[in-house]
Short mmCIF file of C-alpha atoms in Angstrom, two decimals:
data_model
loop_
_atom_site.label_atom_id
_atom_site.label_comp_id
_atom_site.label_asym_id
_atom_site.label_seq_id
_atom_site.Cartn_x
_atom_site.Cartn_y
_atom_site.Cartn_z
CA UNK A 1 128.26 82.58 158.61
CA UNK A 2 126.60 85.75 157.44
CA UNK A 3 123.44 86.57 159.36
CA UNK A 4 120.46 87.33 157.12
CA UNK A 5 118.22 90.22 157.98
CA UNK A 6 114.73 88.77 158.61
CA UNK A 7 113.17 91.93 157.16
CA UNK A 8 115.00 91.63 153.85
CA UNK A 9 113.69 89.43 151.03
CA UNK A 10 115.46 88.42 147.86
CA UNK A 11 113.69 88.83 144.57
CA UNK A 12 113.21 85.03 144.37
CA UNK A 13 111.76 84.88 147.84
CA UNK A 14 109.39 87.75 147.21
CA UNK A 15 108.37 86.23 143.86
CA UNK A 16 107.74 82.77 145.42
CA UNK A 17 105.72 84.30 148.26
CA UNK A 18 103.59 86.29 145.73
CA UNK A 19 102.99 83.22 143.64
CA UNK A 20 101.97 81.16 146.72
CA UNK A 21 99.56 83.92 147.81
CA UNK A 22 98.06 84.07 144.33
CA UNK A 23 97.63 80.29 144.23
CA UNK A 24 96.06 80.28 147.68
CA UNK A 25 93.62 83.00 146.64
CA UNK A 26 92.71 81.00 143.49
CA UNK A 27 92.17 77.86 145.56
CA UNK A 28 89.95 79.82 147.95
CA UNK A 29 87.94 81.15 145.00
CA UNK A 30 87.55 77.64 143.59
CA UNK A 31 86.56 76.31 147.02
CA UNK A 32 83.91 78.98 147.26
CA UNK A 33 82.59 78.12 143.80
CA UNK A 34 82.39 74.36 144.56
CA UNK A 35 78.98 73.11 145.67
CA UNK A 36 78.74 72.24 149.30
CA UNK A 37 78.94 68.59 150.20
CA UNK A 38 75.40 68.62 151.54
CA UNK A 39 73.99 70.32 148.42
CA UNK A 40 71.26 68.57 146.50
CA UNK A 41 72.13 66.83 143.23
CA UNK A 42 70.25 69.58 141.34
CA UNK A 43 72.37 72.28 143.02
CA UNK A 44 75.57 70.40 142.28
CA UNK A 45 74.57 69.93 138.63
CA UNK A 46 73.65 73.64 138.38
CA UNK A 47 76.95 74.64 139.91
CA UNK A 48 78.95 72.34 137.54
CA UNK A 49 77.01 73.64 134.52
CA UNK A 50 77.85 77.25 135.54
CA UNK A 51 81.47 76.35 135.85
CA UNK A 52 81.49 74.68 132.44
CA UNK A 53 79.74 77.77 130.94
CA UNK A 54 82.38 80.07 132.49
CA UNK A 55 85.24 77.94 131.10
CA UNK A 56 83.52 77.93 127.69
CA UNK A 57 83.25 81.77 127.78
CA UNK A 58 86.86 82.11 128.74
CA UNK A 59 87.92 79.79 125.88
CA UNK A 60 85.80 81.78 123.35
CA UNK A 61 87.30 85.03 124.52
CA UNK A 62 90.82 83.49 124.22
CA UNK A 63 90.06 82.22 120.73
CA UNK A 64 88.79 85.68 119.68
CA UNK A 65 91.91 87.30 120.99
CA UNK A 66 94.13 84.79 119.21
CA UNK A 67 92.22 85.26 115.96
CA UNK A 68 92.70 89.02 116.21
CA UNK A 69 96.44 88.56 116.79
CA UNK A 70 96.68 86.14 113.89
CA UNK A 71 94.83 88.54 111.56
CA UNK A 72 97.00 91.45 112.60
CA UNK A 73 100.21 89.45 112.16
CA UNK A 74 99.13 88.32 108.69
CA UNK A 75 98.29 91.84 107.65
CA UNK A 76 101.60 93.13 108.89
CA UNK A 77 103.44 90.36 107.10
CA UNK A 78 101.55 90.95 103.85
CA UNK A 79 102.38 94.72 104.05
CA UNK A 80 106.04 93.95 104.71
CA UNK A 81 106.17 91.60 101.70
CA UNK A 82 104.20 94.00 99.46
CA UNK A 83 106.27 97.08 100.13
CA UNK A 84 109.68 95.56 100.98
CA UNK A 85 110.96 96.61 97.60
CA UNK A 86 109.80 100.24 97.85
CA UNK A 87 113.27 101.74 98.16
CA UNK A 88 114.60 99.57 95.34
CA UNK A 89 111.56 100.54 93.24
CA UNK A 90 112.37 104.26 93.60
CA UNK A 91 115.81 103.64 92.13
CA UNK A 92 114.24 101.62 89.34
CA UNK A 93 111.89 104.41 88.27
CA UNK A 94 114.87 106.76 88.13
CA UNK A 95 116.35 104.46 85.52
CA UNK A 96 113.06 104.35 83.66
CA UNK A 97 113.00 108.17 83.54
CA UNK A 98 116.57 108.35 82.32
CA UNK A 99 115.70 105.89 79.61
CA UNK A 100 112.69 108.02 78.58
CA UNK A 101 114.92 111.08 78.46
CA UNK A 102 117.28 109.22 76.19
CA UNK A 103 114.48 108.37 73.80
CA UNK A 104 113.17 111.99 73.86
CA UNK A 105 116.65 113.37 73.11
CA UNK A 106 116.80 111.65 69.74
CA UNK A 107 115.77 113.71 66.67
CA UNK A 108 112.30 113.21 65.27
CA UNK A 109 112.09 110.49 62.58
CA UNK A 110 112.43 111.84 59.03
CA UNK A 111 112.72 110.46 55.61
CA UNK A 112 116.23 109.61 54.54
CA UNK A 113 117.74 109.77 58.06
CA UNK A 114 120.85 107.75 58.92
CA UNK A 115 120.02 104.10 59.51
CA UNK A 116 122.12 104.14 62.67
CA UNK A 117 119.85 106.81 64.19
CA UNK A 118 116.79 104.79 63.17
CA UNK A 119 118.22 101.61 64.76
CA UNK A 120 119.14 103.47 67.97
CA UNK A 121 115.62 104.99 68.26
CA UNK A 122 113.84 101.69 67.61
CA UNK A 123 116.23 99.89 70.05
CA UNK A 124 115.63 102.47 72.87
CA UNK A 125 111.86 102.54 72.27
CA UNK A 126 111.63 98.78 72.35
CA UNK A 127 113.74 98.67 75.52
CA UNK A 128 111.52 101.31 77.20
CA UNK A 129 108.34 99.38 76.33
CA UNK A 130 109.76 96.19 77.74
CA UNK A 131 111.07 97.90 80.85
CA UNK A 132 107.70 99.55 81.57
CA UNK A 133 105.87 96.20 81.05
CA UNK A 134 108.22 94.56 83.60
CA UNK A 135 107.53 97.36 86.10
CA UNK A 136 103.72 97.06 85.60
CA UNK A 137 103.87 93.30 86.20
CA UNK A 138 105.47 94.06 89.55
CA UNK A 139 102.92 96.68 90.57
CA UNK A 140 104.86 99.84 89.52
CA UNK A 141 102.87 102.13 87.36
CA UNK A 142 103.14 105.66 86.03
CA UNK A 143 100.48 108.38 85.57
CA UNK A 144 100.62 111.39 83.31
CA UNK A 145 99.58 114.42 85.35
CA UNK A 146 99.11 116.80 82.36
CA UNK A 147 95.65 118.33 82.41
CA UNK A 148 94.78 117.01 85.87
CA UNK A 149 93.80 119.05 88.87
CA UNK A 150 96.86 119.67 90.99
CA UNK A 151 97.06 117.21 93.87
CA UNK A 152 99.70 117.83 96.51
CA UNK A 153 99.63 114.10 97.41
CA UNK A 154 100.69 113.18 93.87
CA UNK A 155 102.29 116.20 92.30
CA UNK A 156 105.13 118.58 93.14
CA UNK A 157 104.67 122.11 91.73
CA UNK A 158 107.90 123.42 90.26
CA UNK A 159 106.38 126.68 89.01
CA UNK A 160 103.06 128.50 88.44
CA UNK A 161 102.47 129.87 84.96
CA UNK A 162 99.71 131.69 83.19
CA UNK A 163 97.89 129.52 80.68
CA UNK A 164 95.08 130.39 78.25
CA UNK A 165 94.13 126.71 77.93
CA UNK A 166 94.09 125.52 81.54
CA UNK A 167 91.94 126.48 84.52
CA UNK A 168 93.71 127.81 87.63
CA UNK A 169 95.10 124.97 89.67
CA UNK A 170 95.41 122.53 86.81
CA UNK A 171 98.66 120.95 85.57
CA UNK A 172 99.87 122.69 82.37
CA UNK A 173 102.90 120.38 81.86
CA UNK A 174 104.39 117.41 83.64
CA UNK A 175 108.12 117.11 83.43
CA UNK A 176 107.98 113.65 85.00
CA UNK A 177 105.11 111.20 85.61
CA UNK A 178 103.65 110.18 88.96
CA UNK A 179 105.03 106.78 89.97
CA UNK A 180 103.06 104.43 92.16
CA UNK A 181 103.79 101.07 93.81
CA UNK A 182 100.33 99.50 93.90
CA UNK A 183 98.41 102.05 96.07
CA UNK A 184 101.49 103.75 97.49
CA UNK A 185 103.27 106.83 96.10
CA UNK A 186 106.80 106.19 94.94
CA UNK A 187 107.64 109.52 93.36
CA UNK A 188 105.47 112.61 92.73
CA UNK A 189 105.27 114.20 89.29
CA UNK A 190 107.23 117.38 88.73
CA UNK A 191 104.68 119.75 87.17
CA UNK A 192 103.97 123.30 86.01
CA UNK A 193 100.60 124.56 87.39
CA UNK A 194 98.24 127.17 85.92
CA UNK A 195 98.13 130.25 88.16
CA UNK A 196 95.12 132.34 89.24
CA UNK A 197 95.38 134.56 86.06
CA UNK A 198 94.84 131.52 83.75
CA UNK A 199 91.70 131.76 81.62
CA UNK A 200 91.13 128.19 80.64
CA UNK A 201 88.00 126.18 81.59
CA UNK A 202 87.93 123.16 83.82
CA UNK A 203 87.64 119.91 81.92
CA UNK A 204 84.23 118.29 82.01
#
């Protein structure tokens, strides 16, 4: 038989001993809080009322903590649901921009043009309108940055140019729109910005 070192405790033994000590301390605390046997009825009632009040306060604090946890969990879940499609949405707006480029590449309408060109233009324009409407119903919107003050949170400056019609720091031309998913940026606009030599006035 293996002899056990009396000075060595297993984790289970140590845990059981700590639990027993904690329980004994709690019992001693409760015993100290109990009214003495020879206390008057008024003292016993006062002691019991104090104990009930303490239990009520603990319950209220516990409920407040639980409510905070529930609120935080609901907010995190709502955020996860709301923005779960963010990566997919970025790919979708790439398709929308390619569709817009296809529409822009067609020649301007003119009298007597080939009916095939007219049909292609009308088909692409109708498809683009429908596509953008679907995106908007799902919280994806675009903003034209042209003429706006440059905002590094929404715009990506590709080049600075001198402009007689724009104030310094304003967007002269937007190559692509700003895309948003509700209140979150999906893709910044690619823009040309008026440089410090520009002579235009700020818009009112």
